[in-house]
């Protein structure tokens, strides 16, 4: 907590030698000089406290752009600008994200990006221990998995005001697709299924 002007004026007065040449009355010229110096010391002290807040990415304001530069933000998956809370959230996610390869990890990312209830489907090639009713997925499908996202709110249908060459329905979310593709294991291919 920063010291006030009065605190600094009192400290400066306490450092003075004792004697008639060093008056302690509040209206003396020396006391006014010390009060003027105390204002600057209090401002510097308060600025130091603000600098401590700036050193934490959860509370930064003035240095947010520097924090983003260090963390490599905005990147291809984030929109430049946005609210301070969204920018801090993206920064914290980048700095504290641990990563993972499990279903739960990617389902958690989908939930954090606004898709609660997402599921993961993994494809397995048919082999001698497969059940008789298993699908005959060819070998390349071994490295493919699908993220099933509820898309009821993200489907855009053609309306009466739409142009004639527009699609009857469009869906997709470039943000989640970019984030998942950036975080997925490098040897895999991810498909996105938007389900209603």
PDB file of C-alpha atoms in Angstrom, residues 14 20 47 73 96 102 104 107 109 121 126 137 153 171 174 188 191:
ATOM      1  CA  UNK A  14      11.552  13.396  11.341  1.00  0.00           C
ATOM      2  CA  UNK A  20      15.902  26.537  16.070  1.00  0.00           C
ATOM      3  CA  UNK A  47       3.110   4.503  -9.300  1.00  0.00           C
ATOM      4  CA  UNK A  73      -1.017 -12.719 -29.161  1.00  0.00           C
ATOM      5  CA  UNK A  96      -1.138 -21.055 -17.987  1.00  0.00           C
ATOM      6  CA  UNK A 102      -7.174 -36.752 -23.924  1.00  0.00           C
ATOM      7  CA  UNK A 104     -11.566 -34.693 -21.714  1.00  0.00           C
ATOM      8  CA  UNK A 107     -14.089 -31.466 -24.607  1.00  0.00           C
ATOM      9  CA  UNK A 109     -11.643 -26.603 -24.589  1.00  0.00           C
ATOM     10  CA  UNK A 121     -15.464 -39.764 -31.827  1.00  0.00           C
ATOM     11  CA  UNK A 126     -10.762 -53.005 -38.333  1.00  0.00           C
ATOM     12  CA  UNK A 137     -12.265 -48.117 -41.544  1.00  0.00           C
ATOM     13  CA  UNK A 153     -27.045 -21.578 -32.188  1.00  0.00           C
ATOM     14  CA  UNK A 171     -22.452 -23.526 -39.988  1.00  0.00           C
ATOM     15  CA  UNK A 174     -13.542 -20.547 -37.269  1.00  0.00           C
ATOM     16  CA  UNK A 188      -3.772 -36.488 -36.234  1.00  0.00           C
ATOM     17  CA  UNK A 191     -12.959 -33.243 -38.291  1.00  0.00           C
TER      18      UNK A 191
END
